[in-house]
């Protein structure tokens, strides 16, 4: 591969060094963001476990009190309210668990981006490797193997295999993801919940 013929300009050593520094900074920022996010999400998960236990206890106690409370009209309405509130709270927690799934996917994607940037910085930092077409092919294959989600694989295909622009690939993926979300919302939430 003749880079001079393919590209009208070539980066000098200083420009390559600066590019590598920017890539390394980006990698570090992504990794630190993931670490900070993981700490926050872990605290939220612990909180939700605690809340789930207490909701189950509230439901259990209210079920034990049901016969006594329903004998008196003034308590029956309180029992109904307590039961309804516990069910509503459990539903909201279900929605939060789905949001945690989104964070988990986001974290995985950012880790894949970080790995891709690290590999790119490694190739670009060696003059012989940057000119070796086999190195680039191996790098792309490593990136492809690192895709663990359907959307990542589709994005890879759009950009590398179909040569779509970033803008077009993002537009196509947004449309696909919106269609999938609409289909997913038609399903019952219990069908699709996985927490880490």
PDB file of C-alpha atoms in Angstrom:
ATOM      1  CA  UNK A   1       0.000   0.000   0.000  1.00  0.00           C
ATOM      2  CA  UNK A   2       1.529   3.277  -1.114  1.00  0.00           C
ATOM      3  CA  UNK A   3       0.380   5.926   1.349  1.00  0.00           C
ATOM      4  CA  UNK A   4       1.849   8.787  -0.684  1.00  0.00           C
ATOM      5  CA  UNK A   5      -0.272   7.844  -3.690  1.00  0.00           C
ATOM      6  CA  UNK A   6      -3.386   7.202  -1.594  1.00  0.00           C
ATOM      7  CA  UNK A   7      -3.232  10.324   0.564  1.00  0.00           C
ATOM      8  CA  UNK A   8      -2.258  13.809  -0.688  1.00  0.00           C
ATOM      9  CA  UNK A   9      -0.408  14.517   2.542  1.00  0.00           C
ATOM     10  CA  UNK A  10       1.613  12.531   5.030  1.00  0.00           C
ATOM     11  CA  UNK A  11       2.011  13.125   8.719  1.00  0.00           C
ATOM     12  CA  UNK A  12       5.479  13.855   9.983  1.00  0.00           C
ATOM     13  CA  UNK A  13       6.969  12.327  13.113  1.00  0.00           C
ATOM     14  CA  UNK A  14       5.831  15.263  15.268  1.00  0.00           C
ATOM     15  CA  UNK A  15       2.237  15.032  13.992  1.00  0.00           C
ATOM     16  CA  UNK A  16       2.167  11.275  14.566  1.00  0.00           C
ATOM     17  CA  UNK A  17       3.507  11.773  18.092  1.00  0.00           C
ATOM     18  CA  UNK A  18       0.825  14.404  18.816  1.00  0.00           C
ATOM     19  CA  UNK A  19      -1.862  12.105  17.369  1.00  0.00           C
ATOM     20  CA  UNK A  20      -0.714   9.277  19.627  1.00  0.00           C
ATOM     21  CA  UNK A  21      -0.808  11.577  22.665  1.00  0.00           C
ATOM     22  CA  UNK A  22      -4.383  12.625  21.844  1.00  0.00           C
ATOM     23  CA  UNK A  23      -5.378   8.974  21.358  1.00  0.00           C
ATOM     24  CA  UNK A  24      -3.782   8.037  24.688  1.00  0.00           C
ATOM     25  CA  UNK A  25      -5.558  10.921  26.430  1.00  0.00           C
ATOM     26  CA  UNK A  26      -8.873   9.792  24.926  1.00  0.00           C
ATOM     27  CA  UNK A  27      -8.244   6.220  26.057  1.00  0.00           C
ATOM     28  CA  UNK A  28      -7.433   7.357  29.600  1.00  0.00           C
ATOM     29  CA  UNK A  29     -10.536   9.570  29.748  1.00  0.00           C
ATOM     30  CA  UNK A  30     -12.769   6.726  28.587  1.00  0.00           C
ATOM     31  CA  UNK A  31     -11.265   4.273  31.073  1.00  0.00           C
ATOM     32  CA  UNK A  32     -11.587   6.718  33.991  1.00  0.00           C
ATOM     33  CA  UNK A  33     -15.184   7.513  33.011  1.00  0.00           C
ATOM     34  CA  UNK A  34     -15.999   3.804  32.994  1.00  0.00           C
ATOM     35  CA  UNK A  35     -14.389   3.396  36.430  1.00  0.00           C
ATOM     36  CA  UNK A  36     -16.330   6.331  37.890  1.00  0.00           C
ATOM     37  CA  UNK A  37     -19.554   5.112  36.327  1.00  0.00           C
ATOM     38  CA  UNK A  38     -19.018   1.599  37.647  1.00  0.00           C
ATOM     39  CA  UNK A  39     -18.630   2.906  41.208  1.00  0.00           C
ATOM     40  CA  UNK A  40     -21.860   4.891  40.941  1.00  0.00           C
ATOM     41  CA  UNK A  41     -23.798   2.051  39.355  1.00  0.00           C
ATOM     42  CA  UNK A  42     -22.533  -0.438  41.943  1.00  0.00           C
ATOM     43  CA  UNK A  43     -23.810   1.863  44.703  1.00  0.00           C
ATOM     44  CA  UNK A  44     -27.172   2.077  42.938  1.00  0.00           C
ATOM     45  CA  UNK A  45     -27.343  -1.695  42.535  1.00  0.00           C
ATOM     46  CA  UNK A  46     -26.725  -2.150  46.271  1.00  0.00           C
ATOM     47  CA  UNK A  47     -29.447   0.410  46.999  1.00  0.00           C
ATOM     48  CA  UNK A  48     -31.898  -1.370  44.726  1.00  0.00           C
ATOM     49  CA  UNK A  49     -31.140  -4.723  46.344  1.00  0.00           C
ATOM     50  CA  UNK A  50     -31.861  -3.150  49.725  1.00  0.00           C
ATOM     51  CA  UNK A  51     -35.084  -1.583  48.443  1.00  0.00           C
ATOM     52  CA  UNK A  52     -36.207  -4.830  46.818  1.00  0.00           C
ATOM     53  CA  UNK A  53     -35.770  -6.697  50.101  1.00  0.00           C
ATOM     54  CA  UNK A  54     -37.831  -4.093  51.933  1.00  0.00           C
ATOM     55  CA  UNK A  55     -40.582  -4.088  49.323  1.00  0.00           C
ATOM     56  CA  UNK A  56     -40.825  -7.863  49.651  1.00  0.00           C
ATOM     57  CA  UNK A  57     -41.036  -7.503  53.446  1.00  0.00           C
ATOM     58  CA  UNK A  58     -43.745  -4.834  53.136  1.00  0.00           C
ATOM     59  CA  UNK A  59     -45.733  -7.046  50.778  1.00  0.00           C
ATOM     60  CA  UNK A  60     -45.303 -10.041  53.073  1.00  0.00           C
ATOM     61  CA  UNK A  61     -46.409  -8.151  56.190  1.00  0.00           C
ATOM     62  CA  UNK A  62     -49.339  -6.562  54.370  1.00  0.00           C
ATOM     63  CA  UNK A  63     -50.462 -10.013  53.203  1.00  0.00           C
ATOM     64  CA  UNK A  64     -50.321 -11.272  56.804  1.00  0.00           C
ATOM     65  CA  UNK A  65     -52.366  -8.282  57.970  1.00  0.00           C
ATOM     66  CA  UNK A  66     -54.872  -8.519  55.121  1.00  0.00           C
ATOM     67  CA  UNK A  67     -57.516 -10.620  56.952  1.00  0.00           C
ATOM     68  CA  UNK A  68     -57.481  -8.331  59.994  1.00  0.00           C
ATOM     69  CA  UNK A  69     -57.424  -5.103  57.992  1.00  0.00           C
ATOM     70  CA  UNK A  70     -60.209  -6.115  55.633  1.00  0.00           C
ATOM     71  CA  UNK A  71     -62.562  -6.745  58.569  1.00  0.00           C
ATOM     72  CA  UNK A  72     -62.628  -3.008  59.257  1.00  0.00           C
ATOM     73  CA  UNK A  73     -63.634  -0.638  56.477  1.00  0.00           C
ATOM     74  CA  UNK A  74     -61.358   2.166  57.674  1.00  0.00           C
ATOM     75  CA  UNK A  75     -58.322  -0.148  57.457  1.00  0.00           C
ATOM     76  CA  UNK A  76     -59.337  -1.902  54.240  1.00  0.00           C
ATOM     77  CA  UNK A  77     -58.736   1.255  52.207  1.00  0.00           C
ATOM     78  CA  UNK A  78     -55.317   1.684  53.844  1.00  0.00           C
ATOM     79  CA  UNK A  79     -54.465  -1.911  53.002  1.00  0.00           C
ATOM     80  CA  UNK A  80     -55.481  -1.359  49.367  1.00  0.00           C
ATOM     81  CA  UNK A  81     -53.384   1.801  49.202  1.00  0.00           C
ATOM     82  CA  UNK A  82     -50.365   0.071  50.750  1.00  0.00           C
ATOM     83  CA  UNK A  83     -50.668  -2.845  48.334  1.00  0.00           C
ATOM     84  CA  UNK A  84     -51.037  -0.516  45.320  1.00  0.00           C
ATOM     85  CA  UNK A  85     -48.036   1.573  46.380  1.00  0.00           C
ATOM     86  CA  UNK A  86     -45.869  -1.527  46.808  1.00  0.00           C
ATOM     87  CA  UNK A  87     -46.844  -2.781  43.338  1.00  0.00           C
ATOM     88  CA  UNK A  88     -46.139   0.636  41.798  1.00  0.00           C
ATOM     89  CA  UNK A  89     -42.758   0.814  43.519  1.00  0.00           C
ATOM     90  CA  UNK A  90     -41.883  -2.682  42.277  1.00  0.00           C
ATOM     91  CA  UNK A  91     -42.792  -1.587  38.723  1.00  0.00           C
ATOM     92  CA  UNK A  92     -40.542   1.477  38.984  1.00  0.00           C
ATOM     93  CA  UNK A  93     -37.703  -0.694  40.196  1.00  0.00           C
ATOM     94  CA  UNK A  94     -38.233  -2.925  37.171  1.00  0.00           C
ATOM     95  CA  UNK A  95     -37.792   0.151  34.946  1.00  0.00           C
ATOM     96  CA  UNK A  96     -34.610   1.061  36.822  1.00  0.00           C
ATOM     97  CA  UNK A  97     -33.203  -2.422  36.238  1.00  0.00           C
ATOM     98  CA  UNK A  98     -33.761  -1.929  32.514  1.00  0.00           C
ATOM     99  CA  UNK A  99     -31.868   1.375  32.766  1.00  0.00           C
ATOM    100  CA  UNK A 100     -28.994  -0.498  34.441  1.00  0.00           C
ATOM    101  CA  UNK A 101     -28.908  -2.795  31.418  1.00  0.00           C
ATOM    102  CA  UNK A 102     -28.426   0.278  29.228  1.00  0.00           C
ATOM    103  CA  UNK A 103     -25.503   1.401  31.374  1.00  0.00           C
ATOM    104  CA  UNK A 104     -23.974  -2.066  31.144  1.00  0.00           C
ATOM    105  CA  UNK A 105     -24.154  -1.945  27.332  1.00  0.00           C
ATOM    106  CA  UNK A 106     -22.728   1.583  27.324  1.00  0.00           C
ATOM    107  CA  UNK A 107     -19.839   0.513  29.534  1.00  0.00           C
ATOM    108  CA  UNK A 108     -19.073  -2.456  27.265  1.00  0.00           C
ATOM    109  CA  UNK A 109     -19.130  -0.248  24.181  1.00  0.00           C
ATOM    110  CA  UNK A 110     -16.800   2.281  25.761  1.00  0.00           C
ATOM    111  CA  UNK A 111     -14.400  -0.513  26.700  1.00  0.00           C
ATOM    112  CA  UNK A 112     -14.440  -1.692  23.077  1.00  0.00           C
ATOM    113  CA  UNK A 113     -13.788   1.873  21.879  1.00  0.00           C
ATOM    114  CA  UNK A 114     -10.899   2.163  24.312  1.00  0.00           C
ATOM    115  CA  UNK A 115      -9.437  -1.111  23.060  1.00  0.00           C
ATOM    116  CA  UNK A 116      -9.790   0.019  19.451  1.00  0.00           C
ATOM    117  CA  UNK A 117      -8.091   3.332  20.171  1.00  0.00           C
ATOM    118  CA  UNK A 118      -5.271   1.539  22.000  1.00  0.00           C
ATOM    119  CA  UNK A 119      -4.721  -0.745  19.018  1.00  0.00           C
ATOM    120  CA  UNK A 120      -4.777   2.208  16.646  1.00  0.00           C
ATOM    121  CA  UNK A 121      -2.254   4.123  18.765  1.00  0.00           C
ATOM    122  CA  UNK A 122      -0.011   1.046  18.807  1.00  0.00           C
ATOM    123  CA  UNK A 123      -0.030   0.714  15.006  1.00  0.00           C
ATOM    124  CA  UNK A 124       0.385   4.429  14.326  1.00  0.00           C
ATOM    125  CA  UNK A 125       3.317   4.677  16.736  1.00  0.00           C
ATOM    126  CA  UNK A 126       5.457   2.307  14.619  1.00  0.00           C
ATOM    127  CA  UNK A 127       6.442   3.515  11.163  1.00  0.00           C
ATOM    128  CA  UNK A 128       6.830   0.013   9.731  1.00  0.00           C
ATOM    129  CA  UNK A 129       3.491  -1.200  11.095  1.00  0.00           C
ATOM    130  CA  UNK A 130       1.543   1.819   9.863  1.00  0.00           C
ATOM    131  CA  UNK A 131       2.579   1.044   6.277  1.00  0.00           C
ATOM    132  CA  UNK A 132       1.893  -2.692   6.505  1.00  0.00           C
ATOM    133  CA  UNK A 133      -1.496  -3.602   5.020  1.00  0.00           C
ATOM    134  CA  UNK A 134      -1.452  -6.931   6.890  1.00  0.00           C
ATOM    135  CA  UNK A 135      -1.172  -5.011  10.194  1.00  0.00           C
ATOM    136  CA  UNK A 136      -4.261  -2.966   9.318  1.00  0.00           C
ATOM    137  CA  UNK A 137      -6.168  -6.073   8.273  1.00  0.00           C
ATOM    138  CA  UNK A 138      -5.221  -7.841  11.524  1.00  0.00           C
ATOM    139  CA  UNK A 139      -6.225  -4.752  13.494  1.00  0.00           C
ATOM    140  CA  UNK A 140      -9.653  -4.611  11.805  1.00  0.00           C
ATOM    141  CA  UNK A 141     -10.166  -8.320  12.467  1.00  0.00           C
ATOM    142  CA  UNK A 142      -9.251  -7.823  16.140  1.00  0.00           C
ATOM    143  CA  UNK A 143     -11.752  -4.962  16.366  1.00  0.00           C
ATOM    144  CA  UNK A 144     -14.410  -7.113  14.696  1.00  0.00           C
ATOM    145  CA  UNK A 145     -13.745  -9.995  17.114  1.00  0.00           C
ATOM    146  CA  UNK A 146     -14.095  -7.536  19.996  1.00  0.00           C
ATOM    147  CA  UNK A 147     -17.657  -6.698  19.023  1.00  0.00           C
ATOM    148  CA  UNK A 148     -19.981  -8.489  21.394  1.00  0.00           C
ATOM    149  CA  UNK A 149     -23.218  -6.677  20.658  1.00  0.00           C
ATOM    150  CA  UNK A 150     -25.406  -6.830  17.594  1.00  0.00           C
ATOM    151  CA  UNK A 151     -25.291  -3.065  17.053  1.00  0.00           C
ATOM    152  CA  UNK A 152     -21.486  -3.015  17.168  1.00  0.00           C
ATOM    153  CA  UNK A 153     -21.240  -5.756  14.555  1.00  0.00           C
ATOM    154  CA  UNK A 154     -23.753  -3.980  12.304  1.00  0.00           C
ATOM    155  CA  UNK A 155     -21.892  -0.680  12.681  1.00  0.00           C
ATOM    156  CA  UNK A 156     -18.617  -2.399  11.797  1.00  0.00           C
ATOM    157  CA  UNK A 157     -20.235  -3.872   8.662  1.00  0.00           C
ATOM    158  CA  UNK A 158     -21.700  -0.519   7.611  1.00  0.00           C
ATOM    159  CA  UNK A 159     -18.410   1.350   7.976  1.00  0.00           C
ATOM    160  CA  UNK A 160     -15.783  -1.222   6.987  1.00  0.00           C
ATOM    161  CA  UNK A 161     -17.638  -3.600   4.680  1.00  0.00           C
ATOM    162  CA  UNK A 162     -20.135  -1.231   3.034  1.00  0.00           C
ATOM    163  CA  UNK A 163     -17.885   1.859   3.241  1.00  0.00           C
ATOM    164  CA  UNK A 164     -20.705   4.056   4.608  1.00  0.00           C
ATOM    165  CA  UNK A 165     -19.757   7.439   6.000  1.00  0.00           C
ATOM    166  CA  UNK A 166     -19.885   7.816   9.772  1.00  0.00           C
ATOM    167  CA  UNK A 167     -22.906  10.097   9.416  1.00  0.00           C
ATOM    168  CA  UNK A 168     -24.807   7.607   7.235  1.00  0.00           C
ATOM    169  CA  UNK A 169     -23.876   4.629   9.413  1.00  0.00           C
ATOM    170  CA  UNK A 170     -25.100   6.421  12.542  1.00  0.00           C
ATOM    171  CA  UNK A 171     -28.368   7.386  10.825  1.00  0.00           C
ATOM    172  CA  UNK A 172     -28.960   3.795   9.702  1.00  0.00           C
ATOM    173  CA  UNK A 173     -28.171   2.423  13.160  1.00  0.00           C
ATOM    174  CA  UNK A 174     -30.410   4.956  14.903  1.00  0.00           C
ATOM    175  CA  UNK A 175     -33.283   3.897  12.677  1.00  0.00           C
ATOM    176  CA  UNK A 176     -32.639   0.192  13.327  1.00  0.00           C
ATOM    177  CA  UNK A 177     -32.322   0.747  17.064  1.00  0.00           C
ATOM    178  CA  UNK A 178     -35.564   2.755  17.166  1.00  0.00           C
ATOM    179  CA  UNK A 179     -37.358  -0.071  15.349  1.00  0.00           C
ATOM    180  CA  UNK A 180     -35.946  -2.626  17.788  1.00  0.00           C
ATOM    181  CA  UNK A 181     -36.926  -0.496  20.764  1.00  0.00           C
ATOM    182  CA  UNK A 182     -40.486  -0.219  19.463  1.00  0.00           C
ATOM    183  CA  UNK A 183     -40.627  -3.992  19.037  1.00  0.00           C
ATOM    184  CA  UNK A 184     -39.101  -4.540  22.479  1.00  0.00           C
ATOM    185  CA  UNK A 185     -41.645  -2.254  24.146  1.00  0.00           C
ATOM    186  CA  UNK A 186     -44.421  -4.444  22.763  1.00  0.00           C
ATOM    187  CA  UNK A 187     -43.002  -7.355  24.773  1.00  0.00           C
ATOM    188  CA  UNK A 188     -43.614  -7.693  28.494  1.00  0.00           C
ATOM    189  CA  UNK A 189     -40.663  -6.392  30.529  1.00  0.00           C
ATOM    190  CA  UNK A 190     -40.189  -9.713  32.330  1.00  0.00           C
ATOM    191  CA  UNK A 191     -39.363 -11.386  28.996  1.00  0.00           C
ATOM    192  CA  UNK A 192     -36.172  -9.435  28.507  1.00  0.00           C
ATOM    193  CA  UNK A 193     -34.528  -8.493  31.795  1.00  0.00           C
ATOM    194  CA  UNK A 194     -30.924  -9.451  32.408  1.00  0.00           C
ATOM    195  CA  UNK A 195     -29.045  -7.726  35.186  1.00  0.00           C
ATOM    196  CA  UNK A 196     -25.335  -8.027  34.474  1.00  0.00           C
TER     197      UNK A 196
END
